[in-house]
Coordinates of C-alpha atoms (C1' of nucleotides) in Angstrom, one line a residue:
Chain A
A1 CA 5.4 13.0 -26.7
R2 CA 6.5 12.6 -23.3
G3 CA 8.6 15.2 -22.0
S4 CA 10.8 12.6 -20.1
D5 CA 11.8 10.9 -23.3
P6 CA 14.5 12.7 -24.8
V7 CA 14.2 10.9 -28.2
L8 CA 10.6 11.4 -28.4
F9 CA 11.0 15.1 -27.3
C10 CA 13.3 15.8 -30.2
V11 CA 11.1 14.4 -32.9
A12 CA 8.2 16.4 -31.6
A13 CA 10.4 19.7 -31.2
H14 CA 11.4 19.5 -35.1
G15 CA 8.0 20.3 -36.6
P16 CA 4.7 18.9 -37.8
Y17 CA 4.3 15.3 -37.8
V18 CA 1.4 12.9 -38.1
Q19 CA 0.3 10.7 -35.2
I20 CA -2.3 8.1 -35.2
I21 CA -4.3 8.7 -32.0
E22 CA -7.0 5.9 -32.7
E23 CA -5.5 2.9 -34.5
P24 CA -8.3 0.6 -36.4
K25 CA -9.9 -2.4 -34.8
Q26 CA -7.6 -5.2 -35.9
R27 CA -10.3 -7.9 -35.6
G28 CA -14.0 -8.6 -36.3
F29 CA -14.5 -6.5 -39.2
R30 CA -15.4 -8.0 -42.6
F31 CA -14.1 -6.6 -46.0
R32 CA -17.0 -6.1 -48.3
Y33 CA -17.3 -6.6 -52.0
E34 CA -18.2 -4.0 -54.3
C35 CA -21.3 -5.9 -55.3
E36 CA -22.4 -6.0 -51.8
G37 CA -23.4 -2.5 -51.9
P38 CA -22.1 0.5 -50.1
S39 CA -24.0 0.5 -46.7
H40 CA -22.1 -1.9 -44.6
G41 CA -20.8 0.4 -42.1
G42 CA -17.3 1.9 -41.5
L43 CA -14.1 0.6 -40.4
P44 CA -14.3 1.0 -36.4
G45 CA -11.6 2.3 -34.2
A46 CA -9.8 0.0 -31.8
S47 CA -11.7 1.5 -28.8
S48 CA -14.9 1.6 -30.8
E49 CA -18.1 0.1 -28.8
K50 CA -21.7 -0.1 -30.1
N51 CA -23.0 2.9 -28.0
R52 CA -19.7 4.8 -28.5
R53 CA -18.4 4.5 -31.9
T54 CA -14.9 5.8 -32.9
Y55 CA -13.1 5.4 -36.1
P56 CA -9.4 5.6 -37.1
T57 CA -8.0 8.9 -36.1
V58 CA -4.8 11.0 -36.9
K59 CA -3.7 14.2 -35.4
I60 CA -1.0 16.5 -36.9
N61 CA 1.2 17.8 -34.0
N62 CA 3.1 21.0 -34.1
Y63 CA 1.1 22.7 -36.6
V64 CA -1.7 25.3 -36.9
G65 CA -3.3 25.7 -40.3
H66 CA -5.0 23.8 -43.0
A67 CA -3.9 20.4 -44.2
R68 CA -5.3 17.5 -46.3
V69 CA -5.2 14.0 -44.9
E70 CA -5.2 11.2 -47.4
V71 CA -5.7 7.4 -46.3
Q72 CA -5.2 4.4 -48.4
L73 CA -4.7 0.6 -47.9
V74 CA -1.5 -0.6 -48.0
T75 CA 0.1 -4.3 -47.6
H76 CA 0.7 -5.6 -44.0
T77 CA 4.5 -6.4 -44.8
D78 CA 7.1 -4.0 -45.0
P79 CA 7.9 -2.1 -47.0
A80 CA 4.2 -1.2 -47.1
R81 CA 3.1 -1.2 -50.8
V82 CA -0.3 0.0 -51.9
H83 CA -2.8 -2.9 -51.5
A84 CA -5.0 -4.6 -54.0
H85 CA -8.1 -3.6 -52.3
S86 CA -9.3 -0.3 -51.8
L87 CA -11.0 2.0 -49.5
V88 CA -14.6 3.3 -50.5
G89 CA -16.7 5.7 -48.9
R90 CA -17.8 9.5 -49.2
H91 CA -14.6 11.0 -49.1
C92 CA -12.9 8.4 -51.5
N93 CA -12.0 8.3 -55.1
E94 CA -12.0 5.6 -57.5
N95 CA -8.5 4.6 -56.8
G96 CA -9.2 3.7 -53.3
T97 CA -7.7 7.0 -51.6
C98 CA -9.6 8.8 -49.1
S99 CA -9.0 12.7 -48.7
L100 CA -10.1 15.1 -46.0
D101 CA -9.3 18.7 -45.4
I102 CA -8.9 19.7 -41.7
G103 CA -7.7 22.7 -39.8
P104 CA -7.1 25.2 -39.1
N105 CA -8.5 24.8 -35.5
D106 CA -9.1 20.9 -35.2
L107 CA -6.0 19.1 -36.6
T108 CA -7.6 15.8 -35.8
A109 CA -9.1 13.7 -38.9
S110 CA -11.5 10.9 -37.9
S111 CA -10.1 8.9 -40.8
V112 CA -12.4 9.9 -43.3
P113 CA -15.8 9.4 -41.5
E114 CA -16.8 5.8 -42.9
P115 CA -14.2 4.1 -44.7
K116 CA -15.0 0.8 -45.8
Q117 CA -12.8 -1.8 -47.6
N118 CA -13.7 -3.4 -50.7
H119 CA -12.4 -5.9 -53.1
N120 CA -12.0 -4.0 -56.3
L121 CA -10.9 -6.9 -58.5
L122 CA -11.7 -9.5 -61.1
G123 CA -11.2 -13.1 -60.0
S124 CA -8.2 -13.8 -62.2
E125 CA -6.7 -10.5 -60.9
A126 CA -7.1 -11.4 -57.6
K127 CA -5.5 -14.8 -57.9
E128 CA -2.4 -13.3 -59.2
L129 CA -2.2 -10.7 -56.6
G130 CA -3.0 -13.4 -53.9
K131 CA 0.3 -15.1 -54.4
V132 CA 2.5 -11.9 -53.8
M133 CA 0.3 -10.0 -51.2
D134 CA -2.0 -11.4 -48.4
L135 CA -5.5 -10.0 -49.5
N136 CA -7.0 -10.8 -46.0
I137 CA -4.6 -8.2 -44.3
V138 CA -4.5 -4.6 -44.9
R139 CA -3.2 -1.7 -43.0
L140 CA -4.1 2.2 -43.5
R141 CA -1.5 4.7 -44.6
F142 CA -2.1 8.2 -43.5
T143 CA -0.5 10.9 -45.4
A144 CA -0.6 14.6 -44.7
F145 CA -0.2 17.5 -46.7
L146 CA 0.2 20.9 -45.3
Q147 CA -0.8 24.1 -47.1
D148 CA 1.9 26.0 -48.9
S149 CA 2.0 29.9 -49.5
N150 CA -0.2 29.4 -52.5
G151 CA -2.7 27.3 -50.8
G152 CA -1.9 24.1 -52.3
F153 CA -1.6 21.0 -50.4
T154 CA 2.1 20.4 -51.2
R155 CA 4.1 19.7 -48.3
A156 CA 3.9 16.0 -47.6
L157 CA 4.5 14.8 -44.1
K158 CA 6.2 11.7 -43.5
P159 CA 3.2 9.0 -44.0
V160 CA 2.1 6.8 -41.0
V161 CA 1.0 3.4 -41.2
S162 CA -1.6 1.8 -39.0
N163 CA -1.6 -1.6 -37.3
P164 CA -2.8 -4.4 -39.4
I165 CA -6.3 -5.2 -40.1
Y166 CA -7.7 -8.8 -40.6
D167 CA -10.6 -9.4 -42.5
S168 CA -13.0 -11.4 -40.2
K169 CA -14.6 -13.3 -43.2
S170 CA -11.2 -14.9 -43.8
P171 CA -11.1 -18.4 -42.6
N172 CA -8.0 -18.2 -40.5
A173 CA -8.6 -14.7 -39.0
S174 CA -12.1 -15.7 -37.7
N175 CA -12.5 -16.2 -34.0
L176 CA -13.1 -20.0 -32.7
K177 CA -16.5 -20.2 -31.5
I178 CA -17.9 -22.7 -28.9
S179 CA -21.1 -24.1 -30.4
R180 CA -21.9 -26.9 -27.9
M181 CA -20.6 -28.0 -24.6
D182 CA -21.2 -31.5 -23.0
K183 CA -22.0 -30.2 -19.5
T184 CA -22.4 -26.9 -17.9
C185 CA -21.9 -28.2 -14.5
G186 CA -19.0 -29.5 -12.6
S187 CA -17.5 -30.3 -9.2
V188 CA -15.9 -27.6 -7.2
L189 CA -13.0 -29.7 -6.9
G190 CA -12.3 -29.4 -10.6
G191 CA -10.9 -32.3 -12.7
D192 CA -14.2 -32.5 -14.8
E193 CA -13.4 -33.2 -18.4
I194 CA -15.7 -31.1 -20.8
F195 CA -15.9 -31.5 -24.6
L196 CA -16.5 -28.3 -26.5
L197 CA -17.7 -28.2 -30.1
C198 CA -16.4 -25.3 -32.0
D199 CA -17.2 -23.4 -35.2
K200 CA -14.5 -22.1 -37.5
V201 CA -12.3 -24.7 -36.9
Q202 CA -9.7 -25.1 -39.8
K203 CA -7.9 -28.1 -40.7
A204 CA -4.6 -27.5 -38.9
D205 CA -6.5 -26.7 -35.8
G206 CA -7.1 -30.5 -35.0
R207 CA -3.4 -31.5 -34.6
H208 CA -2.3 -32.9 -31.5
P209 CA 0.7 -30.9 -30.0
A210 CA 2.4 -34.2 -29.6
A211 CA 2.4 -34.2 -33.4
G212 CA 5.6 -32.3 -33.2
P213 CA 6.9 -28.5 -33.6
D214 CA 4.9 -28.3 -36.9
A215 CA 4.0 -24.8 -38.1
A216 CA 0.6 -25.7 -38.9
E217 CA -0.2 -25.9 -35.2
Q218 CA 0.3 -22.2 -35.0
P219 CA -2.9 -20.9 -36.2
A220 CA -4.9 -22.9 -33.5
A221 CA -2.7 -21.6 -30.7
R222 CA -2.9 -18.2 -31.9
R223 CA -6.7 -18.4 -32.7
A224 CA -7.5 -19.6 -29.3
Q225 CA -6.7 -16.2 -27.6
H226 CA -10.0 -15.0 -29.6
L227 CA -11.9 -18.0 -28.6
Q228 CA -15.4 -16.7 -27.4
P229 CA -15.9 -17.8 -23.8
P230 CA -19.0 -19.1 -22.6
A231 CA -21.1 -16.8 -20.1
A232 CA -19.2 -16.3 -17.0
G233 CA -19.8 -18.7 -14.1
S234 CA -21.7 -21.4 -16.3
L235 CA -19.3 -23.9 -15.5
L236 CA -20.5 -24.1 -11.8
C237 CA -23.7 -24.4 -10.5
Chain B
dC1 C1' -14.3 -37.0 -61.9
dC2 C1' -14.7 -36.3 -57.0
dC3 C1' -13.4 -33.6 -52.7
dG4 C1' -12.2 -30.0 -49.6
dG5 C1' -11.5 -25.3 -48.6
dC6 C1' -11.7 -21.1 -49.9
dT7 C1' -13.8 -16.8 -52.5
dT8 C1' -17.8 -14.4 -54.2
dC9 C1' -22.3 -13.4 -53.9
dC10 C1' -26.9 -13.2 -51.9
dC11 C1' -30.1 -12.6 -48.3
Chain C
dC1 C1' -24.3 -6.8 -40.3
dG2 C1' -23.6 -12.2 -40.1
dG3 C1' -24.7 -16.7 -42.0
dG4 C1' -24.8 -19.4 -45.6
dA5 C1' -25.3 -21.1 -50.5
dA6 C1' -22.9 -20.9 -55.0
dG7 C1' -19.0 -21.5 -57.6
dC8 C1' -14.3 -21.8 -58.4
dC9 C1' -10.0 -24.0 -58.1
dG10 C1' -6.2 -27.1 -56.9
dG11 C1' -5.1 -31.9 -55.5

DNA sequence: CCCGGCTTCCC
DNA sequence: CGGGAAGCCGG
């Protein structure tokens, strides 16, 4: 908490609380099915890079001692409800909840080393649930339990919920990708027309803006932010 | 019955 | 891991 901010300062001064110090990476991670096996890598942190991997991480502030941190998947809509999908991994149980004991010195938990998301449902179940919750978006909910005088982890702190994570396999969360372009050179004066062919295009992406203010246009505009550009400078030669 | 789009599974 | 085939489902 910044000292200059009275509100944050008050909260911090009142007692232990959980803080997310590394959010999960929101895009680019693919949810896996149970049948795909356990070894597809963990959910990376927002600032993760291939030579410097990070994982979602929480920290318990204003506390010294042992604590247990539990993580589970919740819906992306509020109020957060337990998600149909579940976390799997070394510290996870069959209910999809991961649990890690931390402290007394280091009060950070690198969100249970390798949390991995998995579908855990029969087809028919998934279909029913798909109507009530978006199966392609999850959030992580972290709940910390402080140790009581008997040694039990009973003192639950207020849970914190991460940013939403979008399944990269889901058609409308995947990035537009340029597969071909009709020219790689152009006039320095600009004004050239270049045709780009893209992968991962969805039906609604083809609509012309002039068609009117249709909600179906939204995905294209939103996804365009994630469009993979060609190598820098390749348009001038 | 066919078709497109998404889900599930496989490599 | 990502790409893609197979399968399912609604229209």
